[in-house]
XYZ file of C-alpha atoms in Angstrom:
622
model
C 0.935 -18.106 -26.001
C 3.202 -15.096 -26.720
C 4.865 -13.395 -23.683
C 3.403 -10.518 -22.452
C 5.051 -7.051 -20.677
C 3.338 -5.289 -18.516
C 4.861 -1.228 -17.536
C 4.225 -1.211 -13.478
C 5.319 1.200 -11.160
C 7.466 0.202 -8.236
C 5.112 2.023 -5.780
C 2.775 0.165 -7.145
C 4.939 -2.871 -6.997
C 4.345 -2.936 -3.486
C 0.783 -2.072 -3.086
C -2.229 -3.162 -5.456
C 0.116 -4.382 -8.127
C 2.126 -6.937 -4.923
C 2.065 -10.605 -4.716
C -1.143 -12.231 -4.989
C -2.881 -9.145 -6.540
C -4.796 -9.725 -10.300
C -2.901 -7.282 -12.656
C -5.113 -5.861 -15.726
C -2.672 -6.103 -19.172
C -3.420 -5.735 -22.543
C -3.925 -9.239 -23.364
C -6.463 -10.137 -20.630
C -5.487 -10.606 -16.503
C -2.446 -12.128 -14.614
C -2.099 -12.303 -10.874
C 1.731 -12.132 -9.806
C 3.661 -14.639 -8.047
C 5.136 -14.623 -5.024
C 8.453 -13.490 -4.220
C 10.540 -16.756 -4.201
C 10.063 -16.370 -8.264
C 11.231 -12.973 -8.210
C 15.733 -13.787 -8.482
C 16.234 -16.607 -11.344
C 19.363 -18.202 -12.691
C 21.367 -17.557 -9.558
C 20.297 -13.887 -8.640
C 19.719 -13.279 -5.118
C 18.164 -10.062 -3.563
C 21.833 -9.738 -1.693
C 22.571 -6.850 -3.946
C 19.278 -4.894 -4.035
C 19.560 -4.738 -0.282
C 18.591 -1.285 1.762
C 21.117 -0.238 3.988
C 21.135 1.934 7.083
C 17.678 1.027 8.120
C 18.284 -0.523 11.011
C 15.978 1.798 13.637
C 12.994 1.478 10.829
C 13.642 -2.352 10.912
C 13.443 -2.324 14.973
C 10.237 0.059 15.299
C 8.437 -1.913 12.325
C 8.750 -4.971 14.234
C 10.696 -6.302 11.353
C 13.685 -8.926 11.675
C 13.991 -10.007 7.832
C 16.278 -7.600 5.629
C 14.828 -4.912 3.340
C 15.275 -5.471 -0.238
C 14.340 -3.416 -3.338
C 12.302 -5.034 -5.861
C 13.973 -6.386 -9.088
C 14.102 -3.920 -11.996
C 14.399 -4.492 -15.633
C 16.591 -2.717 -18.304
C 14.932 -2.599 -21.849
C 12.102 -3.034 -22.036
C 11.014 -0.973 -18.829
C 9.788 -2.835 -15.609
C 6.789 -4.528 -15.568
C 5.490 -7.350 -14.635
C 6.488 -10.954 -17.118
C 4.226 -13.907 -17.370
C 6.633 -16.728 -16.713
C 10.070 -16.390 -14.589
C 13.618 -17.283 -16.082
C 14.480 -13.682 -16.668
C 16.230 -11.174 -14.203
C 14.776 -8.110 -13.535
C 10.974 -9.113 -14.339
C 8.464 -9.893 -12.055
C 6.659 -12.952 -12.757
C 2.716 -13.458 -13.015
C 0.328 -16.301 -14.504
C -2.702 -15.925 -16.355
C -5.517 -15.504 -14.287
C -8.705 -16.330 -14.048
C -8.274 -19.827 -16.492
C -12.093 -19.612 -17.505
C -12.933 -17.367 -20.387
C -16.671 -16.374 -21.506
C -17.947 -16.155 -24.797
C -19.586 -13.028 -25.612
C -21.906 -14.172 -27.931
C -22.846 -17.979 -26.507
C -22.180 -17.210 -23.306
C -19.934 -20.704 -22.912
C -17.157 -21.094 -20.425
C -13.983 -22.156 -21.649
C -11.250 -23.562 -19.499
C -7.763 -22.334 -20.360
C -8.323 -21.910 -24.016
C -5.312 -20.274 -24.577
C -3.523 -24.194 -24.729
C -6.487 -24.916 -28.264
C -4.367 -23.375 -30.998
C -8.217 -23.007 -32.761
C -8.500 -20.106 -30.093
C -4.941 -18.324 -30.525
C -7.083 -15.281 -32.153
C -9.369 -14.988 -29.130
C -12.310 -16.280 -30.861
C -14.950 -19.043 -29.389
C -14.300 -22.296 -31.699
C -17.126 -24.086 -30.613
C -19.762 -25.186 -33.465
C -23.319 -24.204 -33.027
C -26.573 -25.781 -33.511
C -28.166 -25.587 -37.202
C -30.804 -23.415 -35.474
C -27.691 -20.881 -34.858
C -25.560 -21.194 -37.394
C -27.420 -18.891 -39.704
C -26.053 -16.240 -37.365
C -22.419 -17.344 -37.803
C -19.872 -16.269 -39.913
C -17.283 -18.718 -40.241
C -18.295 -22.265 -41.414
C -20.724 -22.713 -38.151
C -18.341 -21.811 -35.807
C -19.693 -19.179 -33.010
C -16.346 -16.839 -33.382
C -17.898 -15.005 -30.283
C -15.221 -12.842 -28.664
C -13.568 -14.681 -25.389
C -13.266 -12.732 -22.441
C -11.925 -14.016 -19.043
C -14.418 -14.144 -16.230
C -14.062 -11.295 -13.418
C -15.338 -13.590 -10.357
C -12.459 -15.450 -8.596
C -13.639 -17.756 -5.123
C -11.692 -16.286 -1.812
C -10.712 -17.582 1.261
C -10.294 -15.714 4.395
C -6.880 -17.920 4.473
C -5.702 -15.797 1.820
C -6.200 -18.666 -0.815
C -7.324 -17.574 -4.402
C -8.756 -20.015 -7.296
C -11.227 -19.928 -9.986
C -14.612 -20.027 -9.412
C -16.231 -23.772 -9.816
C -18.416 -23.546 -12.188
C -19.271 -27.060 -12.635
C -20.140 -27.474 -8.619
C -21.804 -24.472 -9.047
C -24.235 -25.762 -11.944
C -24.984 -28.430 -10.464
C -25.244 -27.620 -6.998
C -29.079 -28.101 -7.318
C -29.187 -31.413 -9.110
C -26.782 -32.437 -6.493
C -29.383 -31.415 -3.359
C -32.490 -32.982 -5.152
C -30.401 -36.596 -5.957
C -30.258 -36.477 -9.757
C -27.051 -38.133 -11.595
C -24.572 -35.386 -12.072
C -22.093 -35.005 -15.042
C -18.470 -35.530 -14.470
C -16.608 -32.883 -14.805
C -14.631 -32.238 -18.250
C -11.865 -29.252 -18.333
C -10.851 -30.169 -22.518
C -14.275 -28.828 -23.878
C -16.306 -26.429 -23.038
C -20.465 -27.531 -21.899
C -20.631 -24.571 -19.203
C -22.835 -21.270 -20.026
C -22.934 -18.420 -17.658
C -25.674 -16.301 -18.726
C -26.362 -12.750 -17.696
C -29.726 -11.504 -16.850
C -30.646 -7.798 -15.098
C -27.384 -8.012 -13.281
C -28.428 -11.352 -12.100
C -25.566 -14.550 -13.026
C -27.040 -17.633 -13.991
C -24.614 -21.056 -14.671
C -25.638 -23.676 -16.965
C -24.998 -27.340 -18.038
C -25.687 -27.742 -21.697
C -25.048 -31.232 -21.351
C -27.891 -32.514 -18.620
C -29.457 -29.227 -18.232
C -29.182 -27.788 -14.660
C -28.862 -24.426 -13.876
C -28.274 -22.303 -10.698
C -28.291 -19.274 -9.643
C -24.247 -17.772 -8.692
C -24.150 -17.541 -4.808
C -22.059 -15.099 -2.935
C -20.585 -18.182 -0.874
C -19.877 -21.107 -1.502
C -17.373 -24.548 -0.461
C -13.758 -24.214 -1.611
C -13.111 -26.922 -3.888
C -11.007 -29.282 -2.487
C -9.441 -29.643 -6.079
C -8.410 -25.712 -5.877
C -4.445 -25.032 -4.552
C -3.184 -22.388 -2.454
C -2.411 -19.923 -5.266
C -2.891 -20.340 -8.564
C 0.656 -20.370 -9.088
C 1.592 -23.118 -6.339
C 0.455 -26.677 -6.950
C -0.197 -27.633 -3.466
C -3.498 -27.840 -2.134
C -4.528 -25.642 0.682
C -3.025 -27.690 4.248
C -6.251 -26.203 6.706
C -8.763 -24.799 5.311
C -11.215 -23.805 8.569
C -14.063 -23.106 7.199
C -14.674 -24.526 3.848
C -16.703 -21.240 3.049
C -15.438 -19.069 0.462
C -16.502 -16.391 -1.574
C -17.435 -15.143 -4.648
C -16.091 -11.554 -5.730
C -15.136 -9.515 -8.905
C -11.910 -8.970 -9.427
C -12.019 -5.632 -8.621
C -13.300 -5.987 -5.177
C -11.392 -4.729 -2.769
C -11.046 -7.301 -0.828
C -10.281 -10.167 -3.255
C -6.585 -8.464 -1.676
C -5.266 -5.783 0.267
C -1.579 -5.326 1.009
C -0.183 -4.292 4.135
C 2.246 -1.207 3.660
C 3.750 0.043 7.084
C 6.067 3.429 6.514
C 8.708 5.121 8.655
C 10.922 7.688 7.938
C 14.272 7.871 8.023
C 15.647 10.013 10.603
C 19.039 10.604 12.568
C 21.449 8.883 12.960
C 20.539 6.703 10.150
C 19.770 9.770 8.068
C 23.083 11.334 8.269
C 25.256 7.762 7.215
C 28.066 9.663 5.257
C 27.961 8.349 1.725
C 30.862 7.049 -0.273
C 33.095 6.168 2.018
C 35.312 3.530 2.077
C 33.480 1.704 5.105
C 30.280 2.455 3.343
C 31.280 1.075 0.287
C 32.425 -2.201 1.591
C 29.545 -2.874 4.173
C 27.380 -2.420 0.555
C 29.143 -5.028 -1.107
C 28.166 -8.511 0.290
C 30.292 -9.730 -2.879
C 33.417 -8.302 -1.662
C 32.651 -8.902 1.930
C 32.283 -12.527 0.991
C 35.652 -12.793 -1.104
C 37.822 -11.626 2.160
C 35.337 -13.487 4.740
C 35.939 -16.960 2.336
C 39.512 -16.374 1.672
C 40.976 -20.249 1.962
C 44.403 -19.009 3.205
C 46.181 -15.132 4.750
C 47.502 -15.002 1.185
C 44.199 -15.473 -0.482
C 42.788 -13.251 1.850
C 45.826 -10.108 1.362
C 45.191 -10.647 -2.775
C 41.174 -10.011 -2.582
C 42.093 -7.312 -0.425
C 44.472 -5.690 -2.812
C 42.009 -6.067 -5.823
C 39.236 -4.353 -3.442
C 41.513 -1.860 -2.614
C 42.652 -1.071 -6.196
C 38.515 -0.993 -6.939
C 37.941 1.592 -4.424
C 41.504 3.375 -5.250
C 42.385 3.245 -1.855
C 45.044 1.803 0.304
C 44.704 -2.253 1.603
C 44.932 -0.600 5.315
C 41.887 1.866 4.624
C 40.176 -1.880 3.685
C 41.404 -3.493 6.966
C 40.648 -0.875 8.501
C 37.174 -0.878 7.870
C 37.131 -4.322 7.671
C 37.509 -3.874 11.716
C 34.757 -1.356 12.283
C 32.673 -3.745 10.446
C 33.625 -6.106 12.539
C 32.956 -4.188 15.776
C 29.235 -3.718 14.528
C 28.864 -1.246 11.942
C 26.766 1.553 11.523
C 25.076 0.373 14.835
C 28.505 0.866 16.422
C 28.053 4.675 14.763
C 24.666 5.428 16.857
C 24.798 7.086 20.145
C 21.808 5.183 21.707
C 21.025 1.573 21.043
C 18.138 0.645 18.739
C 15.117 -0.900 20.329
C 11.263 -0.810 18.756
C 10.556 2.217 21.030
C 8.071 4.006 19.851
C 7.802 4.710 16.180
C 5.905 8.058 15.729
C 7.256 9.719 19.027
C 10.981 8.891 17.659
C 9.671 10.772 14.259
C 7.865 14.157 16.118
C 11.258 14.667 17.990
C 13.166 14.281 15.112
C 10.692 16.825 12.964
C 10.945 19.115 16.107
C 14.070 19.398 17.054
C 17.036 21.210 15.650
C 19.828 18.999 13.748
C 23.298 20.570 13.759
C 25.740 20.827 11.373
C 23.551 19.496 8.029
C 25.922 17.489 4.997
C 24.959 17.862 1.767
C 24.113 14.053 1.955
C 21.628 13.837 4.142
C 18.141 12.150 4.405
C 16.324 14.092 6.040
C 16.867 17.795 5.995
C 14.446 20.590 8.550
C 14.022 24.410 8.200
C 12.347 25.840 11.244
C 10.147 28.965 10.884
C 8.802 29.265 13.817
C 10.386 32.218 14.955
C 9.402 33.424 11.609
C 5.528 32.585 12.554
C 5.360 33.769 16.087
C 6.943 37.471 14.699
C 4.497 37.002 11.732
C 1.760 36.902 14.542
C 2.245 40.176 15.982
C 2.295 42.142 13.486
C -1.382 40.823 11.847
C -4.008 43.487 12.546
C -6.898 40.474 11.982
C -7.543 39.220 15.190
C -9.233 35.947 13.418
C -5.340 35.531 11.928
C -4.231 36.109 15.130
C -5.782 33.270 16.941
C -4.634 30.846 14.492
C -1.709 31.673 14.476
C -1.610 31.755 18.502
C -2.823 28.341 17.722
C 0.040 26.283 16.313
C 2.977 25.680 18.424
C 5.937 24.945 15.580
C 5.895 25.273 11.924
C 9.073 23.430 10.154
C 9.931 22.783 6.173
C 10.876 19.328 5.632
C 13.317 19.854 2.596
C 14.104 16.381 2.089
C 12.986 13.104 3.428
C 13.390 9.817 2.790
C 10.366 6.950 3.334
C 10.617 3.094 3.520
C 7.212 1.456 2.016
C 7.381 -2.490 2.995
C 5.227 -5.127 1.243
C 4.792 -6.566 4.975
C 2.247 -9.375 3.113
C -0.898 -9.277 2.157
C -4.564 -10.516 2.970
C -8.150 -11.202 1.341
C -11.375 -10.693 2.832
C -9.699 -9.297 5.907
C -8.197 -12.553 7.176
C -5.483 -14.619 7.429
C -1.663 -11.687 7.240
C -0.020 -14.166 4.323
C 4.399 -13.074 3.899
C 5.152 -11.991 0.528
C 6.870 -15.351 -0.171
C 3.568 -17.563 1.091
C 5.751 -20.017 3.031
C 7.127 -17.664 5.044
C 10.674 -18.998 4.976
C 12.933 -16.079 2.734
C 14.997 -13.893 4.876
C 14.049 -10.717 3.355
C 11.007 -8.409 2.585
C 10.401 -6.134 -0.588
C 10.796 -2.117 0.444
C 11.434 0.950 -1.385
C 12.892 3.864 -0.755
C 10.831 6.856 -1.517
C 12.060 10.557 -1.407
C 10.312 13.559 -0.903
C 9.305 16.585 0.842
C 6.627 18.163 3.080
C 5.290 20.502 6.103
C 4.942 20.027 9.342
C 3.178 21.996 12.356
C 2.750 21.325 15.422
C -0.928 22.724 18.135
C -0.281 24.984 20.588
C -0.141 22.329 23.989
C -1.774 24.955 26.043
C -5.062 25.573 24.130
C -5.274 22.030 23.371
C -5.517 21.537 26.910
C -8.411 24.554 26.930
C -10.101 23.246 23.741
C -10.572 19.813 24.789
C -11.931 20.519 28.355
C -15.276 20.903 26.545
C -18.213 18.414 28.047
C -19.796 18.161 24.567
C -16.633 17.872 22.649
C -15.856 14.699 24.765
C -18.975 13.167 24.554
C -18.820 13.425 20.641
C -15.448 11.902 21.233
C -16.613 9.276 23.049
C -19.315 8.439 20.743
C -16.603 7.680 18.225
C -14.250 6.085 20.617
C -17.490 3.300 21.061
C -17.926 2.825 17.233
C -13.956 2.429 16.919
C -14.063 -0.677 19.591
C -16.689 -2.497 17.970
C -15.525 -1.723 14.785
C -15.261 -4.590 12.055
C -12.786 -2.154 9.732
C -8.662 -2.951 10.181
C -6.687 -0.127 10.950
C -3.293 -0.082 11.342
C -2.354 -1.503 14.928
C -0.534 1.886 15.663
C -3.547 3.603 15.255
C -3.437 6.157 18.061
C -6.370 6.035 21.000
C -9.608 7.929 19.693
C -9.512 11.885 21.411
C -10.800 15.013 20.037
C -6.847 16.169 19.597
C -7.003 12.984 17.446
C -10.135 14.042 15.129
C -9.057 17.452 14.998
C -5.426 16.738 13.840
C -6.983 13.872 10.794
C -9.514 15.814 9.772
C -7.596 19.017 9.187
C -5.169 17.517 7.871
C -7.506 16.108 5.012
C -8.867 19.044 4.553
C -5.513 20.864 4.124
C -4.771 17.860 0.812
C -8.147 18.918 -0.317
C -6.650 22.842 0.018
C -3.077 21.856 -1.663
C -4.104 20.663 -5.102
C -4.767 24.106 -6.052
C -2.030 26.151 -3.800
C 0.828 23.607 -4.297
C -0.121 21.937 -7.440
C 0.077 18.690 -6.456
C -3.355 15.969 -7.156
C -4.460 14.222 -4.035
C -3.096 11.244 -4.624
C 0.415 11.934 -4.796
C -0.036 13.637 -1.349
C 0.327 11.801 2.092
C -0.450 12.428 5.865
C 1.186 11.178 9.180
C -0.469 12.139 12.002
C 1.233 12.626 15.725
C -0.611 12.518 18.707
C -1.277 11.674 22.199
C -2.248 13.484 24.929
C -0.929 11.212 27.924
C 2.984 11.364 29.223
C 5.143 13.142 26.540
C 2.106 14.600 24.505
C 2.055 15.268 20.586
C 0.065 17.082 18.166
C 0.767 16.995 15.162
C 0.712 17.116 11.206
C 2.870 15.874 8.628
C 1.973 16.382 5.143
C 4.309 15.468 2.470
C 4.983 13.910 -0.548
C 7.417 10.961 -1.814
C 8.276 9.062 -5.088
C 10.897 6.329 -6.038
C 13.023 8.922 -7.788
C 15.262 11.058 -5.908
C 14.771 14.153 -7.622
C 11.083 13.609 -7.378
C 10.814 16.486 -5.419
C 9.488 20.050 -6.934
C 10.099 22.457 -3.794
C 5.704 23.009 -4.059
C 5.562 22.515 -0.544
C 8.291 23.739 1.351
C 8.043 26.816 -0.308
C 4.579 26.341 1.212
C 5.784 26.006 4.582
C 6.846 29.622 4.719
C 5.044 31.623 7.161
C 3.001 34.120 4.954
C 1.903 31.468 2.430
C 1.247 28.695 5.530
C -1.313 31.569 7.023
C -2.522 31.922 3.852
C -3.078 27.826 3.506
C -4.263 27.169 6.836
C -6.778 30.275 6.951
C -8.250 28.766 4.079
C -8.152 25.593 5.357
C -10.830 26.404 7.939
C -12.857 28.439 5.977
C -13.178 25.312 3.398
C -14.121 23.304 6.403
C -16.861 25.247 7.643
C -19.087 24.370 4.590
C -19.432 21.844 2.743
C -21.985 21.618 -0.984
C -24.045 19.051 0.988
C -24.402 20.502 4.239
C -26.860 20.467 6.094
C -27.151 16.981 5.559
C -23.167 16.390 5.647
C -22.963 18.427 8.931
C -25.661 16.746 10.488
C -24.915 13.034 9.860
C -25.200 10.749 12.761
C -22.179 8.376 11.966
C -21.592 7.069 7.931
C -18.802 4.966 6.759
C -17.068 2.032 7.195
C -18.110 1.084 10.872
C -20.256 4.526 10.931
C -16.679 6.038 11.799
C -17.536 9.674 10.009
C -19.703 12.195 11.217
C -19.373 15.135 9.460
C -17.012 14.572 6.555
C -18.002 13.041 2.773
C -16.224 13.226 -0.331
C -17.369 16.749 -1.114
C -15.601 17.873 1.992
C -13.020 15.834 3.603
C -12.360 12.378 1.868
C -9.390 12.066 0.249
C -7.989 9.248 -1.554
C -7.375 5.925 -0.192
C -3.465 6.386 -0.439
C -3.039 9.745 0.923
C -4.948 8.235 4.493
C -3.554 6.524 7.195
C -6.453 5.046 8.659
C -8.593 4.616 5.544
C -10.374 7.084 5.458
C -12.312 6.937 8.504
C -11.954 8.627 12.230
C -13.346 12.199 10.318
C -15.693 14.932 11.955
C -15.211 18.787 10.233
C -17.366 19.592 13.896
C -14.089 18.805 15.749
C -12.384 21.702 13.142
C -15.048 24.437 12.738
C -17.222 23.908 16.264
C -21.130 23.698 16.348
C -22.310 26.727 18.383
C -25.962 24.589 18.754
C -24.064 21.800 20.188
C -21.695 24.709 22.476
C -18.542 22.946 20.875
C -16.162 25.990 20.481
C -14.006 25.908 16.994
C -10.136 25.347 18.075
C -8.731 28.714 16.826
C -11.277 30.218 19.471
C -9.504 28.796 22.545
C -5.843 30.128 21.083
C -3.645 32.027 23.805
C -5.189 35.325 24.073
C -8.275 34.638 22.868
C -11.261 36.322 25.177
């Protein structure tokens, strides 16, 4: 079968498109291999490695190195069917079974019968049919590969068995089953009012398709590893479409990069060597001092610097390296908290190399404040506490591993034994503002507002949904700060330009021992000059009024209120109240906690419920 190239984006490399996922291409589907197939014929991630990442590393929880994702010259990335060549991703066609669309027989892997190389269903038909045929009795019914794959909550993936399946009935009642034949094809799958239907030809038993069913113990891990699964649990399984969302699901944890690691000074000679494992490995494997002085000299003339400015930072490797460069040791700390300090505070003397770049306005918005006549304006702008432009930032996205049917976490290389993840830098921009601390404290005194809180806060325990496991604890600072901030990505397509989807949100909160409120929305692509300047230019204090005025005037109403506004609890989990997609749902990506933990009452107020709106317990309000 001829090789195939599929065009994927690295983003989406590392996220529906990551090991173990089923990949849609123009000749049919492929699921992609895991990532001890991704370096052939001596390549090794060593050179694709991210540097200076070492606090995202620690408050991931991450020990393994962080290494881009191969990337092909001509013809663009994408994803290859079979490895052997650098830069392509391999995958494996999958499902094996194909359907006839006019006999409705199942074929097994007829891409290895050179009768079906055009796609076309060989098999001869009956002299009843054949009237209906056009080529010499053959069917030539267009083959199409099954969407139903069987799923473990182990994370293991095969095809479906349709011959169990067929004759799972005949089985139960005693009768003499068929033996199994994967050369020819005897199985139809017929479709009736959305209702699936597998059949023997050959003895003539038929069952309905189940949702569950056993794993076959003749099915392997993966469909690209020939080893059969080593504990299976349960032997359950189930059946799903391909595009189910749970057939996989790939877990993505973020972190920006912020000082020190953000201001690394670039291009030096230092830098240049602690990039290079090559060269490191030349001097470090040098067999004798005069070995060692000549790879040094040819390193040095490489760089065009002297051998002393090599052994010189041949030592400060040596002595540890950028951590030796940090003022405070790296421990996991706390992730977010490290990030809001960062956003808030005020870094000195900026270089035209750094990651993450701030431009404070809130002097800018407090001045802006007293001049409004609007007393509405007023209040919300008494209301936020800081209001910063994030010019530049710079996001690591980690393919952390993946799972089906919310099981089993598998690594990205199955066995768990490679020394490095796949990450990707992404570079962006966004705003950030913090809440006033002091009407926080006012707003969320409310008795009702708390025991809508609460109601929420019960749900969340019980809940069956996975959220991330920093999600932050359930408060009404909590559903306030989310559910703005999906409004505001609702508010942006039209003021920045930008489509949902390219938009993202990090949320900062807590209201016990150093507390935080606030809202990050930015946006970040593979490309460093991904950036178009819609948002920061946002982020100034006139046209931030102007956004967040609107903001809560989109929230008060929604096209399906009153039956939005009045919902009980909907969702995953019932975790929504008052939120649905023609108000505050945004797309899956631009969410943190998939798109759940939403309520526009904790945003506008509900004067029937006495639950004051937040703007109306600003500093100065009566």
């Amino acid at each position: 079968m001829a090789e195939e190239y599929v065009h994927v984006r690295l983003s989406h490399l590392l996220r529906h498109c990551s090991v173990g996922a089923i990949v849609r291409g123009s000749e049919g589907l492929m699921v992609v291999e895991d990532t001890r197939r991704w370096y052939t014929d001596g390549n090794t991630p060593d050179d694709c490695e991210i540097r200076y990442v070492d606090q995202v590393r620690s408050a991931l929880g991450i020990r393994k190195r962080l290494c881009t994702p191969p990337i092909a010259g001509e013809p663009r990335a994408g994803v290859h069917r079979r490895d052997g060549v650098h830069g392509w991703i391999p995958a494996l066609r999958f499902p094996s079974w194909m359907r006839c669309l006019k006999c409705n027989l199942l074929h097994p892997k007829p891409w290895r019968n050179q009768e079906s190389e055009d796609g076309r269903c060989w098999q001869f038909r009956s002299s009843n049919d054949a009237e209906d045929t056009g080529r010499e009795g053959k069917c030539d019914g267009k083959l199409e590969q099954v969407p139903w794959v069987m799923v473990h909550e182990e994370g293991h993936l095969a095809d479906v068995p349709w011959h169990d399946l067929a004759h799972y009935d005949s089985r139960n009642k005693g009768r003499k089953e068929c033996k199994p034949d994967w050369q020819s094809p005897y199985l139809k799958l017929h479709i009736e009012s959305f209702r699936y239907r597998v059949e023997c030809t050959r003895c003539r038993t038929s069952d309905r398709l189940p949702s569950q069913a056993a794993f076959p113990p003749y099915a392997w891990q993966q469909p690209w590893i020939n080893e059969p699964p080593a504990d299976l649990g349960t032997p359950e399984a189930w059946l799903m479409e391909i595009n189910d969302v749970r057939v996989h699901a790939a877990s993505n944890p973020t972190a920006l990069v912020i000082p020190p690691e953000s201001r690394i000074r670039r291009g030096t000679v230092v830098d240049r060597l602690y990039g290079s494992s090559r060269n490191r490995k030349d001097i470090l494997n040098a067999r004798n001092p005069r070995a060692r002085k000549i790879a040094i000299r040819r390193i040095a003339q490489d760089y065009r610097c002297t051998p002393e400015a090599i052994e010189d930072a041949i030592s400060e490797i040596k002595d540890g390296y950028p951590m030796s460069m940090y003022d405070r040791s790296i421990d996991g700390g706390d992730l977010l908290a490290s990030e809001y300090k960062a956003l808030i505070g005020i870094i000195p003397d900026l270089m035209e190399d750094e990651d993450f770049v701030t431009e404070h306005h809130t002097d800018g918005w407090r001045t802006l404040g007293q001049t409004l006549r609007d007393s509405i304006d007023r209040y919300i702008v008494s209301s936020v506490g800081q209001l910063v432009a994030v010019n530049k930032l710079k996001e690591i996205m980690v393919l952390e591993g993946f799972r089906r049917v919310s099981g089993k976490l598998l690594p990205p290389d199955i066995a768990d034994e490679s020394d490095w993840l796949p990450a990707m830098e992404l570079y962006g921009e966004g705003i950030f503002f913090t809440f006033d601390e002091a009407s926080l404290r006012r707003w969320e005194c409310n008795g009702a507002l708390c025991k809508r809180a609460d109601d929420f806060k019960k749900r969340y325990v019980c809940r069956a949904t996975e959220l991330p496991d920093d999600a932050p604890e359930i408060s009404p600072r909590l559903l306030l700060c989310h559910t703005l901030a999906h409004v505001m990505i609702r508010q942006l397509e039209s003021e920045a330009g930008y489509p949902a989807a390219s938009l993202r949100e990090r949320i900062y909160c807590r209201a016990d021992g150093e507390p935080m409120a606030g809202i990050l929305i930015y946006v970040a692509v593979a490309d460093e000059e991904g950036s178009l300047g819609g948002l920061i230019e946002l982020a100034k204090p006139e046209r931030f009024l102007r956004l967040l005025v609107r903001s809560f005037e989109a929230a008060r109403w929604c096209s399906l209120d009153p039956v939005c506004s009045e919902q009980e609890g909907h969702g995953p989990d019932l975790l929504n109240r008052a939120a649905c997609h023609a108000c505050a749902l945004v797309p899956e990506t631009s969410c943190l906690y998939g798109n759940v933990l939403l309520d526009r009452i904790f945003v506008t107020g509900d004067a029937a419920a006495d639950i004051p709106a937040f703007p109306d317990c600003a500093e100065g309000q009566s």
